[in-house]
Amino acid sequence: MQPSHLSDTRFADLDLHPTLLAGLDRLGFTHCTPIQAAALPRALAGHDLAGQAQTGTGKSAAFLLATMQRLLTVPRKPEDDAKQPRAFMLAPTRELAVQIHKDAMAIGADTGLRMTVCYGGAGYETQRASIEAGVDILIGTPGRLIDYYKQHTYTLKQIEVLVLDEADRMFDLGFIADIRYLIRKMPPPAQRKNYLFSATLSHRVLELAYEHMNDPQKIEIEPEQVTADRVRQAMVHVANDEKMPLLVGLLRQHQSERSLVFINTKREAEDVERGLRANGFEASVLSGDVSQGTRLRLLEDFKAGKLPVLVATDVAARGLHIPGVDLVINYDLPQDPEDYVHRIGRTARAGASGDAISLCCETWVYSLPDIEKYIGMRIPSLEGGHDLIVEDYIAPPREPRRHRGGGPGGRRGGARRGGGGGGRPRGRR
């Protein structure tokens, strides 16, 4: 019997190129996850896909295998420029683009395919030189890819495969106009394979799919099938001034090797980092304002176990595969119920189990009913939760606030809730 997070479908039973099977075998992958078992046969049969699946379910491997299979079995046209990309993969965040590239390099190690990743904040000339040297699969975020495209660093005329990952997040971050700009420079949908994946197949995501894809087949893997049954969820109602002492108590009790603490604002994340360090915890902040080099270093340290506590805004909630996260703490409840699912999905990955504990404070408790409605269950109260509020909490010295312009940072009370019509607060997390 296979582990519960795997299906009965074996990669060896699919008509995959020998070099891909060799890569999967080296990585120890023998059986498909549910999204792979549903998507790969359809993709290998030549269908476009619009797939719904949460992160951590193996969807990256699904579209990477389908893309590489196409490039390995259908040769370039003799008249085509051998340096131009044949596959184009768009991701909403730098971290997700880097992760896709890392997975691609591992799976495609024996294929000879040239793969490059592009994102803002680092390596401008290096990334451009990599494209100019010749690339088969070009992966990246929309802004940097448009920049290089407008400089004529590459062309999109030879694109045979288009991948849009985390399409719903593309909407949230305002990238849809950029994506449509890039797609219009490619061959028409019928002349390429198109794979779109999203945590939710909402009306706006499906509209994007049917506008720019060739009669895509819809695949839906429900969230509760892939995360909730392996995540031990709990919550504690707590006053604002007790949150830090409770957080310290939770971390002391669990003694987790890798703990992710999610905060709604960058400024609050910095306060939490200082509080944890003052109480003996090695912790660092991962947010949108951290430089790309620092972000990658923090993630590598966290994955390697050198950094036990990562304090993160929602920039870390999607698309990051971090093995061994055994504790997720929602220091702030997210405003969007979907973000709750993505946050707790950082633990219990690849068949493991984990704990997700939410602190329901006076400021963010209003999000709780929408979250519980979305996940279809009441989050149980943590037994003895208030007993974990430590009495020896050491408050760090307060640092002077730096005025950043545009009003006070971290505003809470006036922020609208996320939901229909794009009501989520805009601004950097």
XYZ file of C-alpha atoms in Angstrom:
429
model
C 0.000 0.000 0.000
C 1.288 3.455 -0.915
C 1.606 6.331 1.573
C -1.610 8.351 1.797
C -0.167 11.320 -0.094
C 0.679 9.151 -3.137
C -1.498 7.485 -5.756
C -1.212 3.998 -7.240
C 0.077 5.456 -10.535
C 3.756 4.727 -11.139
C 5.950 7.071 -13.167
C 7.420 4.014 -14.870
C 3.966 3.166 -16.257
C 3.687 6.527 -18.008
C 5.172 7.047 -21.446
C 7.958 9.322 -20.170
C 11.312 9.872 -21.867
C 14.073 7.618 -20.453
C 16.124 10.600 -19.256
C 13.145 11.843 -17.213
C 12.616 8.424 -15.662
C 16.313 8.364 -14.790
C 16.010 11.730 -13.054
C 12.933 10.622 -11.088
C 14.643 7.397 -10.083
C 17.691 9.296 -8.818
C 15.406 11.503 -6.703
C 13.637 8.450 -5.280
C 10.259 9.249 -6.897
C 8.372 6.127 -7.920
C 4.654 6.959 -7.576
C 2.659 10.031 -8.582
C 0.907 12.339 -6.157
C -2.843 12.815 -6.864
C -2.314 15.972 -8.942
C 0.441 14.275 -10.955
C -1.680 11.173 -11.518
C -4.548 13.348 -12.767
C -2.504 15.808 -14.821
C 0.298 13.843 -16.462
C -1.753 11.358 -18.543
C -3.844 14.235 -19.917
C -0.786 16.376 -20.643
C 1.064 13.492 -22.299
C -2.029 12.925 -24.451
C -1.671 16.494 -25.731
C -4.311 18.328 -23.680
C -4.010 21.773 -22.119
C -4.565 21.793 -18.350
C -6.223 24.117 -15.839
C -5.381 22.523 -12.502
C -6.361 23.352 -8.950
C -3.989 22.145 -6.249
C -2.334 23.523 -3.146
C 1.415 23.936 -2.845
C 3.299 20.917 -1.618
C 1.290 18.476 -3.743
C 3.798 17.987 -6.557
C 2.247 20.195 -9.220
C 5.635 21.667 -10.178
C 6.896 18.205 -11.094
C 3.693 17.616 -13.071
C 4.124 20.598 -15.390
C 7.914 20.197 -15.552
C 7.624 16.579 -16.665
C 4.942 17.449 -19.222
C 7.038 20.343 -20.567
C 10.285 18.395 -20.789
C 8.529 15.442 -22.410
C 7.334 17.767 -25.167
C 10.771 19.306 -25.740
C 12.522 15.924 -25.740
C 10.110 14.187 -28.123
C 9.369 17.032 -30.572
C 12.580 18.458 -32.102
C 13.061 22.101 -32.921
C 12.118 23.160 -36.399
C 15.207 23.418 -38.640
C 14.517 27.072 -39.372
C 14.247 28.054 -35.679
C 16.940 29.877 -33.731
C 18.540 27.287 -31.425
C 19.209 29.907 -28.742
C 15.602 31.002 -28.249
C 13.346 29.584 -25.505
C 10.808 26.890 -26.360
C 9.093 26.813 -22.952
C 8.100 29.794 -20.806
C 7.186 29.445 -17.113
C 5.778 32.383 -15.151
C 5.643 32.543 -11.347
C 4.357 35.378 -9.126
C 7.286 35.488 -6.673
C 11.053 35.241 -6.819
C 11.074 32.388 -4.315
C 8.672 30.301 -6.372
C 10.608 30.950 -9.598
C 13.835 29.828 -7.906
C 12.120 26.703 -6.546
C 10.734 25.761 -9.983
C 14.202 26.164 -11.496
C 15.739 24.034 -8.751
C 13.164 21.280 -9.331
C 13.698 21.518 -13.085
C 17.457 21.116 -12.755
C 16.996 18.050 -10.536
C 14.388 16.299 -12.684
C 16.031 17.243 -15.979
C 19.650 16.602 -15.000
C 20.074 13.974 -17.748
C 18.059 15.695 -20.474
C 20.581 18.212 -21.788
C 17.890 20.893 -21.716
C 19.149 24.410 -20.932
C 17.211 26.146 -18.162
C 17.473 29.695 -16.832
C 15.634 31.548 -14.056
C 15.114 35.346 -14.011
C 13.834 37.520 -11.170
C 14.272 41.025 -9.865
C 16.625 42.108 -7.134
C 19.753 40.197 -8.134
C 22.071 39.132 -10.939
C 20.813 41.419 -13.716
C 23.753 41.030 -16.107
C 24.331 37.399 -15.159
C 20.738 36.470 -15.894
C 20.755 38.315 -19.205
C 24.001 36.615 -20.249
C 22.500 33.228 -19.406
C 19.547 33.887 -21.723
C 21.766 35.171 -24.510
C 23.898 32.029 -24.304
C 20.860 29.950 -25.282
C 17.944 28.549 -23.312
C 15.248 25.907 -23.791
C 13.154 26.569 -20.670
C 12.912 30.154 -19.412
C 11.511 30.548 -15.884
C 10.883 33.798 -14.046
C 8.745 36.572 -12.674
C 6.843 38.858 -15.080
C 8.657 42.148 -14.394
C 12.194 40.956 -15.063
C 11.137 38.845 -18.065
C 9.359 41.817 -19.663
C 12.450 43.946 -19.050
C 14.676 41.504 -20.965
C 12.043 41.018 -23.670
C 11.845 44.753 -24.379
C 15.639 44.822 -24.667
C 15.382 42.080 -27.335
C 17.395 39.677 -25.167
C 15.066 36.879 -26.316
C 11.985 36.344 -28.445
C 8.717 34.557 -27.706
C 8.031 33.527 -31.294
C 9.194 29.942 -30.734
C 7.337 29.194 -27.493
C 5.827 25.699 -27.592
C 4.850 25.393 -23.914
C 3.435 28.046 -21.570
C 3.137 27.459 -17.813
C 1.352 29.817 -15.405
C 1.917 28.793 -11.793
C -0.099 30.209 -8.871
C -2.400 32.056 -11.258
C -4.632 33.342 -8.453
C -1.591 34.938 -6.844
C -0.827 36.627 -10.176
C -4.132 38.468 -9.824
C -3.467 39.360 -6.188
C -0.094 40.902 -7.037
C -1.379 42.812 -10.058
C 0.541 40.869 -12.721
C -2.294 39.987 -15.085
C -1.711 42.898 -17.486
C 1.963 41.910 -17.711
C 1.072 38.278 -18.334
C -1.354 39.157 -21.111
C 1.321 41.364 -22.678
C 3.764 38.431 -22.791
C 1.195 35.916 -24.002
C 0.228 38.117 -26.927
C 3.825 37.952 -28.178
C 3.667 34.135 -28.389
C 2.204 31.860 -31.066
C -1.581 31.427 -30.705
C -2.915 28.936 -28.090
C -3.551 26.165 -30.627
C 0.141 26.193 -31.600
C 1.478 25.587 -28.082
C 0.768 23.535 -24.951
C -0.652 25.505 -22.033
C -0.592 24.518 -18.370
C -2.190 26.736 -15.714
C -2.155 25.865 -12.028
C -3.843 27.742 -9.222
C -4.855 27.208 -5.612
C -8.405 28.155 -6.625
C -10.054 27.946 -10.032
C -12.058 31.096 -9.494
C -14.054 32.810 -12.230
C -11.213 35.216 -13.004
C -8.647 32.403 -13.207
C -10.873 30.328 -15.501
C -11.490 33.393 -17.656
C -7.733 33.738 -18.077
C -7.471 30.031 -18.897
C -10.163 29.990 -21.549
C -8.937 33.257 -23.075
C -5.349 32.095 -23.599
C -5.535 28.292 -23.711
C -6.736 25.657 -26.132
C -9.823 23.974 -24.623
C -8.100 23.142 -21.305
C -9.140 20.165 -19.230
C -10.018 21.147 -15.668
C -8.454 19.193 -12.806
C -9.381 19.880 -9.197
C -7.660 18.442 -6.137
C -9.517 19.756 -3.089
C -7.487 21.363 -0.263
C -8.795 19.021 2.426
C -7.537 16.038 0.469
C -3.961 17.180 0.567
C -3.289 19.167 3.738
C -5.894 19.387 6.473
C -5.943 15.709 7.400
C -2.225 15.764 8.262
C -2.067 19.164 9.966
C -2.992 19.270 13.661
C -4.745 22.632 13.843
C -5.377 24.542 17.069
C -6.015 28.104 18.227
C -5.685 30.192 21.375
C -7.715 33.331 22.096
C -5.242 35.809 23.509
C -4.942 39.506 24.366
C -2.621 41.575 22.209
C -0.141 42.175 25.021
C 0.055 38.432 25.768
C 0.911 37.337 22.246
C 4.697 37.523 22.571
C 4.839 35.726 25.948
C 2.562 33.027 24.483
C 4.686 32.722 21.341
C 7.800 32.208 23.474
C 5.947 29.598 25.527
C 4.797 27.728 22.426
C 8.292 27.633 20.958
C 9.744 26.448 24.256
C 7.178 23.658 24.542
C 7.465 22.376 20.979
C 11.261 22.663 20.654
C 10.734 22.473 16.907
C 13.658 22.129 14.524
C 11.991 24.430 11.987
C 9.222 26.814 13.039
C 7.498 29.286 10.719
C 5.846 32.283 12.408
C 3.501 34.211 10.113
C 2.853 37.932 10.627
C 0.610 40.235 8.603
C 2.917 43.262 8.438
C 6.638 43.769 7.997
C 6.889 46.171 10.925
C 5.267 43.702 13.311
C 7.535 40.957 11.977
C 10.583 43.010 12.952
C 9.165 43.512 16.460
C 8.575 39.768 16.815
C 12.108 39.013 15.619
C 13.565 41.327 18.282
C 11.332 39.807 20.949
C 12.383 36.275 20.080
C 16.074 37.155 20.004
C 15.788 38.868 23.409
C 14.388 35.606 24.774
C 17.089 33.358 23.415
C 15.686 32.262 20.039
C 17.663 32.528 16.824
C 15.147 34.126 14.451
C 15.158 36.190 11.255
C 12.551 38.009 9.181
C 11.613 37.060 5.616
C 9.557 39.792 3.957
C 9.184 41.582 0.656
C 11.667 44.285 1.700
C 14.526 41.854 2.336
C 17.048 41.776 -0.526
C 16.963 38.766 -2.811
C 20.411 37.547 -1.790
C 19.474 37.716 1.881
C 16.153 35.980 1.258
C 17.818 33.056 -0.488
C 20.441 32.788 2.244
C 17.779 32.805 4.981
C 15.819 30.090 3.209
C 18.908 27.930 2.780
C 19.828 28.385 6.461
C 16.268 27.529 7.458
C 16.202 24.425 5.273
C 19.589 23.331 6.614
C 18.470 23.699 10.228
C 20.891 26.559 10.952
C 17.984 28.971 11.522
C 15.312 27.383 13.768
C 12.699 30.166 13.574
C 11.705 32.061 10.440
C 9.378 35.031 10.949
C 7.605 35.661 7.672
C 4.984 37.756 5.978
C 2.871 36.098 3.305
C 5.730 36.364 0.803
C 6.687 32.938 2.233
C 3.217 31.417 2.265
C 3.125 30.066 -1.268
C 5.306 28.100 -3.562
C 8.142 27.310 -1.161
C 9.071 23.699 -0.548
C 10.806 23.605 2.822
C 11.148 20.035 4.096
C 10.833 19.370 7.792
C 8.761 22.344 8.960
C 7.009 20.801 11.951
C 5.403 23.907 13.469
C 3.538 26.825 11.870
C 2.297 29.619 14.126
C -0.115 32.249 12.870
C 0.988 35.067 15.166
C -1.602 37.117 13.261
C -4.637 35.497 11.670
C -4.532 36.242 7.927
C -7.194 38.492 6.451
C -7.804 36.138 3.524
C -9.021 32.594 4.338
C -7.064 31.180 1.398
C -3.853 32.496 2.959
C -4.621 30.460 6.078
C -4.618 27.269 4.015
C -1.373 28.248 2.294
C 0.304 29.121 5.576
C -0.531 25.883 7.334
C 0.437 24.074 4.139
C 4.079 24.918 4.924
C 3.975 21.968 7.336
C 2.763 18.401 6.771
C 4.345 18.233 3.326
C 5.119 15.089 1.345
C 3.157 12.839 3.679
C 4.579 14.184 6.949
C 2.487 15.629 9.772
C 2.801 18.927 11.611
C 1.200 21.430 13.950
C -0.451 24.735 13.040
C -1.372 26.989 15.952
C -3.168 30.319 15.507
C -3.165 33.192 17.994
C -6.605 34.825 17.861
C -5.984 38.328 19.183
C -8.185 41.384 19.511
C -6.895 42.895 16.271
C -7.272 39.970 13.859
C -9.927 37.717 15.430
C -12.554 39.020 12.990
C -10.947 36.804 10.312
C -11.733 33.604 12.240
C -15.352 33.045 11.055
C -14.376 33.407 7.392
C -11.418 31.040 7.840
C -13.520 28.373 9.544
C -16.203 28.687 6.882
C -13.607 28.327 4.123
C -11.931 25.230 5.591
C -15.284 23.695 6.575
C -14.431 23.067 10.224
C -14.080 24.693 13.619
C -10.467 25.118 14.654
C -10.195 23.445 18.080
C -8.885 25.387 21.058
C -5.422 24.376 22.246
C -5.801 22.563 25.538
C -3.917 24.418 28.236
C -2.953 27.128 25.790
C -3.054 29.976 28.295
C -0.793 28.014 30.648
C 1.978 28.473 28.063
C 2.071 32.263 28.537
C 5.495 32.707 30.125
C 6.028 34.974 33.125
C 9.728 35.508 32.469
C 9.296 37.110 29.060
C 12.000 39.699 28.382
C 10.737 42.688 26.421
C 13.371 43.986 23.965
C 14.287 47.673 23.922
C 12.063 49.518 21.514
C 13.706 50.837 18.369
C 12.761 54.230 16.922
C 10.285 54.024 14.056
C 11.500 55.174 10.684
C 8.935 57.166 8.720
C 8.622 55.533 5.283
C 6.093 57.930 3.777
C 2.592 57.220 2.550
C 1.087 57.127 6.030
C 1.905 54.952 9.027
C 3.136 51.467 8.206
C 1.326 48.400 9.379
C -2.086 50.066 9.584
C -4.634 47.546 10.738
C -7.961 48.948 11.746
C -8.677 50.636 8.415
C -7.693 47.718 6.201
C -10.509 46.109 4.311
C -10.926 42.385 4.344
C -9.870 40.314 1.397
C -12.568 38.851 -0.803
C -14.528 39.505 -3.928
C -13.597 42.493 -5.983
C -9.982 42.543 -4.892
C -10.649 44.143 -1.506
C -7.371 42.916 0.000
C -5.091 45.667 1.301
C -2.444 46.578 -1.267
C 0.981 47.469 -0.016
C 4.074 45.422 0.621
C 3.862 42.567 3.063
